[in-house]
Coordinates of N, CA and C in Angstrom, one line a residue:
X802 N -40.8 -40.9 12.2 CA -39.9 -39.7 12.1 C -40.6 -38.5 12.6
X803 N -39.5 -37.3 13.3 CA -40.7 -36.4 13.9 C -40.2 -35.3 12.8
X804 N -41.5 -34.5 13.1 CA -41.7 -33.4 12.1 C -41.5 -31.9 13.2
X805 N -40.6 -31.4 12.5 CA -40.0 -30.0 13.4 C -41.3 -29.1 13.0
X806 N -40.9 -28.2 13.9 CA -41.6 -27.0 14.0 C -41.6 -25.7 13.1
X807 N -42.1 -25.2 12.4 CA -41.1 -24.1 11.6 C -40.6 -22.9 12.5
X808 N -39.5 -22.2 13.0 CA -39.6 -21.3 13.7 C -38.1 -19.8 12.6
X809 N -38.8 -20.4 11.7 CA -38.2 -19.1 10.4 C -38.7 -17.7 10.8
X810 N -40.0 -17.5 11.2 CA -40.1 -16.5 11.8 C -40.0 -15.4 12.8
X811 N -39.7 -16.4 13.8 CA -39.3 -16.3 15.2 C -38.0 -16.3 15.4
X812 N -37.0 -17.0 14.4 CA -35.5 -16.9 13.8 C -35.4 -15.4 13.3
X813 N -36.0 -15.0 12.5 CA -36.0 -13.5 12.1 C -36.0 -12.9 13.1
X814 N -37.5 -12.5 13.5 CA -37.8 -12.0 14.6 C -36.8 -11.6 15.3
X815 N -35.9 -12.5 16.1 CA -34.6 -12.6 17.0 C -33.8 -11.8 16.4
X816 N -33.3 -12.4 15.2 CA -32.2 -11.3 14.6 C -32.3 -10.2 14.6
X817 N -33.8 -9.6 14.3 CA -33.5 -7.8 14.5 C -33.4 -8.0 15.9
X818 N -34.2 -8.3 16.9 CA -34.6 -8.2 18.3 C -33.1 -8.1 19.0
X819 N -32.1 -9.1 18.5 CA -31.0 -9.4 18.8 C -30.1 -8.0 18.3
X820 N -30.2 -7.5 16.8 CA -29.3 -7.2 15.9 C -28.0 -7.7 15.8
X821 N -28.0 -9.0 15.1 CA -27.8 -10.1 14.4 C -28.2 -10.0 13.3
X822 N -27.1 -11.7 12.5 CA -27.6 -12.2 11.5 C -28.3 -13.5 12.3
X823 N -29.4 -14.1 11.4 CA -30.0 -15.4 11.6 C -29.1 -16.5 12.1
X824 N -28.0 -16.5 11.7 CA -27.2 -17.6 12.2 C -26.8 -17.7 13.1
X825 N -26.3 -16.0 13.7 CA -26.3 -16.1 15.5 C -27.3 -16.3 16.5
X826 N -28.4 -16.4 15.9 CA -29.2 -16.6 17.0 C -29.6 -18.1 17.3
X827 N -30.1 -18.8 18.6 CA -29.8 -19.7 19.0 C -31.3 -20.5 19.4
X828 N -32.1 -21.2 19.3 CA -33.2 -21.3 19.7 C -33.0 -22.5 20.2
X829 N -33.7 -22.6 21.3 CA -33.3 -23.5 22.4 C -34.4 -24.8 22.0
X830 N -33.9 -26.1 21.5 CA -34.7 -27.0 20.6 C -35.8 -27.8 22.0
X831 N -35.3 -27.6 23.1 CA -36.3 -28.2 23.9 C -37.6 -27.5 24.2
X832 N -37.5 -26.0 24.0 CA -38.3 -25.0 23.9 C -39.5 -25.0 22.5
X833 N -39.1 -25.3 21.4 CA -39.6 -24.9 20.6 C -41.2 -25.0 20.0
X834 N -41.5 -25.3 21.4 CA -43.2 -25.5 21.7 C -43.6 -24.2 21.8
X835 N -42.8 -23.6 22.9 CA -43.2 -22.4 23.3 C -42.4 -21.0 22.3
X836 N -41.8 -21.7 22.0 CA -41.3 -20.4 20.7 C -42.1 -20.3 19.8
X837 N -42.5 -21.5 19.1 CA -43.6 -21.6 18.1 C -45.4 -20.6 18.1
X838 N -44.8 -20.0 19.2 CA -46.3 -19.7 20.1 C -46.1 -18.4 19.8
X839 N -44.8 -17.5 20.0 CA -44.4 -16.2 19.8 C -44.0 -16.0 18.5
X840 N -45.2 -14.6 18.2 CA -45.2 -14.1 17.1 C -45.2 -12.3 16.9
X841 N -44.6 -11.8 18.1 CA -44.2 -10.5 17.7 C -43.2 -10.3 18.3
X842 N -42.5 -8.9 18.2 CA -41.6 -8.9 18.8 C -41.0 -8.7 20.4
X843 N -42.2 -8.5 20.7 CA -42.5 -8.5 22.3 C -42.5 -9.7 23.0
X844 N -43.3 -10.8 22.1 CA -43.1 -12.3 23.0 C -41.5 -12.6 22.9
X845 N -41.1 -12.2 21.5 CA -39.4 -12.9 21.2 C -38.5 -12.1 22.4
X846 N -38.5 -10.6 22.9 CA -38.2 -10.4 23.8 C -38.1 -10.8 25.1
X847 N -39.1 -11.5 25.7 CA -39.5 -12.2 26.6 C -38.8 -13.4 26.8
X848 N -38.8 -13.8 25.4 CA -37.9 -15.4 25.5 C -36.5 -14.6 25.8
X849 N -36.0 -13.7 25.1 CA -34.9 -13.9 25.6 C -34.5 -13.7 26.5
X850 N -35.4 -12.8 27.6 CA -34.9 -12.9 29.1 C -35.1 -13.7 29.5
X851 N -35.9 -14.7 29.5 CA -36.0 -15.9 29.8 C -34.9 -17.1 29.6
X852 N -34.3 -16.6 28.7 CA -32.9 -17.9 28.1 C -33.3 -18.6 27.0
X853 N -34.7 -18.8 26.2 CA -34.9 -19.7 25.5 C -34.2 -19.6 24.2
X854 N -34.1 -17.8 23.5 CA -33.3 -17.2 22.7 C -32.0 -16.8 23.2
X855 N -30.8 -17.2 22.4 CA -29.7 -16.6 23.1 C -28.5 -16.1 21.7
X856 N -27.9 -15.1 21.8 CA -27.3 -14.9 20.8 C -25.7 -15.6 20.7
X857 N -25.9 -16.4 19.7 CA -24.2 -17.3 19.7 C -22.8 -16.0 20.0
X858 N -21.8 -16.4 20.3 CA -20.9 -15.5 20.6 C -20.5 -15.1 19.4
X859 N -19.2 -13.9 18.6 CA -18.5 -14.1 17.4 C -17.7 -15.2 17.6
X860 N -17.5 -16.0 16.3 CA -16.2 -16.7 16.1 C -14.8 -16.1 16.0
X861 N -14.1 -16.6 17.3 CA -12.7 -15.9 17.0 C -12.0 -16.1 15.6
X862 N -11.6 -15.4 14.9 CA -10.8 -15.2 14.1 C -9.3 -15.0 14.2
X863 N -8.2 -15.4 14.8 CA -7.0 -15.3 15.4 C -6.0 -14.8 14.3
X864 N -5.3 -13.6 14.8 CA -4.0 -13.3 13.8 C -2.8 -13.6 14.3
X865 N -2.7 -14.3 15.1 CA -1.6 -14.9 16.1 C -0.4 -15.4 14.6
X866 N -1.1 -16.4 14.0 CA -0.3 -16.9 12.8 C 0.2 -15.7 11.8
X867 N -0.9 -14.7 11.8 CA 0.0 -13.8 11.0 C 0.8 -13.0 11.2
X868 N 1.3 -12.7 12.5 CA 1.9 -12.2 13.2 C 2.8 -12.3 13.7
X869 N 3.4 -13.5 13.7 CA 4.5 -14.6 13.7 C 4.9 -14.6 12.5
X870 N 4.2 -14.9 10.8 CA 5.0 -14.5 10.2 C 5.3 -13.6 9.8
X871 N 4.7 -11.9 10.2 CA 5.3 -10.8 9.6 C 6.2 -10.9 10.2
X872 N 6.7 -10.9 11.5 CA 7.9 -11.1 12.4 C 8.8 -11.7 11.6
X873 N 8.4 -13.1 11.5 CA 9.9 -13.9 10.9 C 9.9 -13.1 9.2
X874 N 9.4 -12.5 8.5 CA 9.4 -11.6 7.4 C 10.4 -10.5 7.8
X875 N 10.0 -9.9 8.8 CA 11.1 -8.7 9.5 C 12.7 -9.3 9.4
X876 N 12.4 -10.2 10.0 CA 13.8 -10.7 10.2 C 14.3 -11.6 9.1
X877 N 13.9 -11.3 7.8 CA 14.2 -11.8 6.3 C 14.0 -13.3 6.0
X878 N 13.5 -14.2 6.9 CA 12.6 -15.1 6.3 C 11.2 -15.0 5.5
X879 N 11.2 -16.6 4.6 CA 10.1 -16.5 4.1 C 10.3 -15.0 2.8
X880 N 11.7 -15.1 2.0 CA 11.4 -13.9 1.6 C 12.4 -14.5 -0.3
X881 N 12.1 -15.9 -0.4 CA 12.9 -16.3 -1.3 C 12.7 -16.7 -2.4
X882 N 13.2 -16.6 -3.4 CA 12.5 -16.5 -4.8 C 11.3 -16.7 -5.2
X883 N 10.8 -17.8 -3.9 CA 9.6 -18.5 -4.1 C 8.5 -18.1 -4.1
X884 N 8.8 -16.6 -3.2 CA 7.6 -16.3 -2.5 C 7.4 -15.1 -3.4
X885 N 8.1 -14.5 -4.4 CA 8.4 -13.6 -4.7 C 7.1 -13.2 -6.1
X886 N 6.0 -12.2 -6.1 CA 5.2 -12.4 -7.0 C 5.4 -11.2 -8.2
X887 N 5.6 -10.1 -7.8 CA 5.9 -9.1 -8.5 C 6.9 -8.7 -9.2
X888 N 7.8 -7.9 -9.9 CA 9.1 -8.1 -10.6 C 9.9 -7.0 -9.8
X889 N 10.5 -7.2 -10.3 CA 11.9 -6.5 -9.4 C 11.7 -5.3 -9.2
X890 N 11.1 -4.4 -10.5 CA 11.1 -3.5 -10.5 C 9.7 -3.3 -9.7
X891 N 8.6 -3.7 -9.9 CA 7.3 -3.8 -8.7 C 7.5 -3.4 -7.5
X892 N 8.7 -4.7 -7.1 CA 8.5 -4.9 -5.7 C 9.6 -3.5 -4.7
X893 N 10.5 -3.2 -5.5 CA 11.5 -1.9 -5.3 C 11.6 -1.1 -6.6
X894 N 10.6 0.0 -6.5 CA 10.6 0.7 -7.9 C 12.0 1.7 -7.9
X895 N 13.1 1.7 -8.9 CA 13.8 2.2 -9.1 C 14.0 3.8 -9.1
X896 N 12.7 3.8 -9.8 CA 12.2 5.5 -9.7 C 12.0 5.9 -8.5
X897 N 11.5 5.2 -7.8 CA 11.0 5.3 -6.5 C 12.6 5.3 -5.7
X898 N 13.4 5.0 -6.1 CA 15.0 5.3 -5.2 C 15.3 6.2 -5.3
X899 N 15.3 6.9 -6.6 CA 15.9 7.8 -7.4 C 15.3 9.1 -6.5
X900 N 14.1 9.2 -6.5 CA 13.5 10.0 -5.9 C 14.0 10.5 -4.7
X901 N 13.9 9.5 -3.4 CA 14.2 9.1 -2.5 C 15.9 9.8 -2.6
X902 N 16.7 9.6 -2.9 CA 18.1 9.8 -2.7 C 18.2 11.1 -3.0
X903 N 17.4 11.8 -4.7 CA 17.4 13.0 -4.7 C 17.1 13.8 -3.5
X904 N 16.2 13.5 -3.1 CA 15.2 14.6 -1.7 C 16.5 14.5 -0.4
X905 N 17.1 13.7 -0.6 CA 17.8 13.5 1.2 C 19.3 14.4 0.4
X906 N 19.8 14.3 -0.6 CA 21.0 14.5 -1.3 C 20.5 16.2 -1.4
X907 N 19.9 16.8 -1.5 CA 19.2 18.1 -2.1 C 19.3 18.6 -0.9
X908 N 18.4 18.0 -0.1 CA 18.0 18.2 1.3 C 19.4 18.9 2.5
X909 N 20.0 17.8 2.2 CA 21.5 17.6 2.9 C 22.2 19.2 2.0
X910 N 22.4 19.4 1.1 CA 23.2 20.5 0.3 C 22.4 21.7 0.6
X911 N 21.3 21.6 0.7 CA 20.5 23.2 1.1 C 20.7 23.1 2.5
X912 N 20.8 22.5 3.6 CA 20.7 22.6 5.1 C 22.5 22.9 5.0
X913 N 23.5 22.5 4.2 CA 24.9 22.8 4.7 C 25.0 24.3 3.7
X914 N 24.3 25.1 3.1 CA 24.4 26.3 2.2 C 24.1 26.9 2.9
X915 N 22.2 26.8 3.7 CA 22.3 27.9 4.9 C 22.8 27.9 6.3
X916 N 23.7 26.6 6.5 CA 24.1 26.9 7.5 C 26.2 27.4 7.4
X917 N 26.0 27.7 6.1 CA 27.6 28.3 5.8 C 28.7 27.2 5.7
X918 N 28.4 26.1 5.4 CA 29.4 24.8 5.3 C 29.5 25.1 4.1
X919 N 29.4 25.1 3.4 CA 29.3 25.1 2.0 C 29.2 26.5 1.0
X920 N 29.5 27.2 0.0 CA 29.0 28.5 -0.5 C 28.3 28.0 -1.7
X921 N 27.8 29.5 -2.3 CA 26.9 29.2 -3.3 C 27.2 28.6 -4.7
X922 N 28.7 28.4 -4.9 CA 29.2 28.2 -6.0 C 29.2 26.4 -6.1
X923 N 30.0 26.0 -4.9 CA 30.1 24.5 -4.1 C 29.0 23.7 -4.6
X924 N 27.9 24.6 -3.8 CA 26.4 23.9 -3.8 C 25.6 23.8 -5.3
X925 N 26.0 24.5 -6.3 CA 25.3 24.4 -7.7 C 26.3 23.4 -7.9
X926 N 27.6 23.7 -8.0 CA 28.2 21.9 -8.8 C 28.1 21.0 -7.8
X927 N 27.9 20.7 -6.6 CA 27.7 19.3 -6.1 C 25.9 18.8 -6.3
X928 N 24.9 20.3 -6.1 CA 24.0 19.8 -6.7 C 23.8 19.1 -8.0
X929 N 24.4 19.6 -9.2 CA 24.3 19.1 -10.9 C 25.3 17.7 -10.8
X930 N 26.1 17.9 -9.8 CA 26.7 16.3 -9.9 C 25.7 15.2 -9.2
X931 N 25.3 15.4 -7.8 CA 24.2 14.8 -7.4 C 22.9 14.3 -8.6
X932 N 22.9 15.3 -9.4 CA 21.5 14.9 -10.4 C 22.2 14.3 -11.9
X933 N 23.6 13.9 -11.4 CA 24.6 13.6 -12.8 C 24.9 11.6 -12.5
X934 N 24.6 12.0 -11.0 CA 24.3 10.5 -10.3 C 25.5 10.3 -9.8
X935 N 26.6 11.2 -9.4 CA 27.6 10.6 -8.9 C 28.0 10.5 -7.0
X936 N 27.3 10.6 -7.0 CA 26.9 10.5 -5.0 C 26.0 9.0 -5.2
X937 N 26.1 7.9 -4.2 CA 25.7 6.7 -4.5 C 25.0 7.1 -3.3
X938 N 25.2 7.5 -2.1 CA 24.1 8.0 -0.7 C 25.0 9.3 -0.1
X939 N 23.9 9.6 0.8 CA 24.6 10.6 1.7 C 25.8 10.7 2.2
X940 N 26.3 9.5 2.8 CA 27.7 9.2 3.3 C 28.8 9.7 1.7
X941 N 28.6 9.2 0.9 CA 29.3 9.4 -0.3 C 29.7 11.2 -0.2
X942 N 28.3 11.5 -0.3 CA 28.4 13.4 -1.0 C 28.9 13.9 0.7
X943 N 28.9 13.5 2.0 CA 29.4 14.1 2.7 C 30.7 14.3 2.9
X944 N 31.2 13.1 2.4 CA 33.4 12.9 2.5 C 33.3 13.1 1.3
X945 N 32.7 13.7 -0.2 CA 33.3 14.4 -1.0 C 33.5 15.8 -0.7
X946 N 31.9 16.6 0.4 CA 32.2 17.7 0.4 C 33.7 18.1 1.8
X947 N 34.0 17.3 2.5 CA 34.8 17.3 3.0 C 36.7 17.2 2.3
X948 N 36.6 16.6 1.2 CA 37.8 16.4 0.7 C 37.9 17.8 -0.5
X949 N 36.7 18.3 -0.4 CA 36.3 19.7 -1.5 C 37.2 20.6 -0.8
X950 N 36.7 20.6 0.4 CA 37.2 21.5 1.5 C 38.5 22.2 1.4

């Protein structure tokens, strides 16, 4: 049975010389007469112009797969009870609408006040109705303020 060479040092060695981890580096097993020989960082240099040291490539890591399925996600697969981890309220926070509709609903009534669509009397009661909940979206409060008209 043959007995290896220790080359843990010379393994190190590489890694900084390299800057690497120990795993990427590569010691060429037909060599390891002559690697066993180098003990600073200047011999381990040498080997590696030479070819005896060589630093392994990265391992691809591919997001091809996940990529494909954010896509098919986009387009509402993969999105069914099954997969579903969080609660209703988690995954679409309510408050979080409410918010949302106020700001565009508010938004919408102050841009038609200063631009004269609307006066200041209009705009306080369709505001307090907006915050009374009765506009369901924008489209709603715009053909009310039209039928106001």
């Amino acid at each position: 049975r043959m007995v290896g060479i220790s080359l843990k040092l010379q393994k190190r060695l590489a890694s900084k010389v390299l800057k690497c981890g120990k795993r990427k580096v590569w010691l060429d097993p037909n060599e390891s007469q002559e690697i066993s020989m180098a003990n600073s960082r200047q011999d381990i240099r040498k080997l590696v112009k030479d070819g005896f040291i060589i630093r392994k490539p990265v391992v691809i890591h591919s997001r091809a797969r996940v990529r494909k399925n954010k896509e098919a996600k986009r387009r509402g697969n993969h999105t069914g009870f099954g997969k579903r981890k969080g609660a209703h309220n988690a995954r679409n926070n309510t408050k979080d609408m409410w918010r949302r509709r106020m700001r565009v609903l508010r938004r919408l009534l102050k841009r038609y006040r200063d631009n004269g669509k609307i006066d200041k009397h209009l705009y306080r009661e369709l505001y307090a109705k907006a915050k009374g909940n009765s506009f369901k979206n924008k489209t709603v409060l715009i053909e009310y303020i039209h039928k106001a008209k």
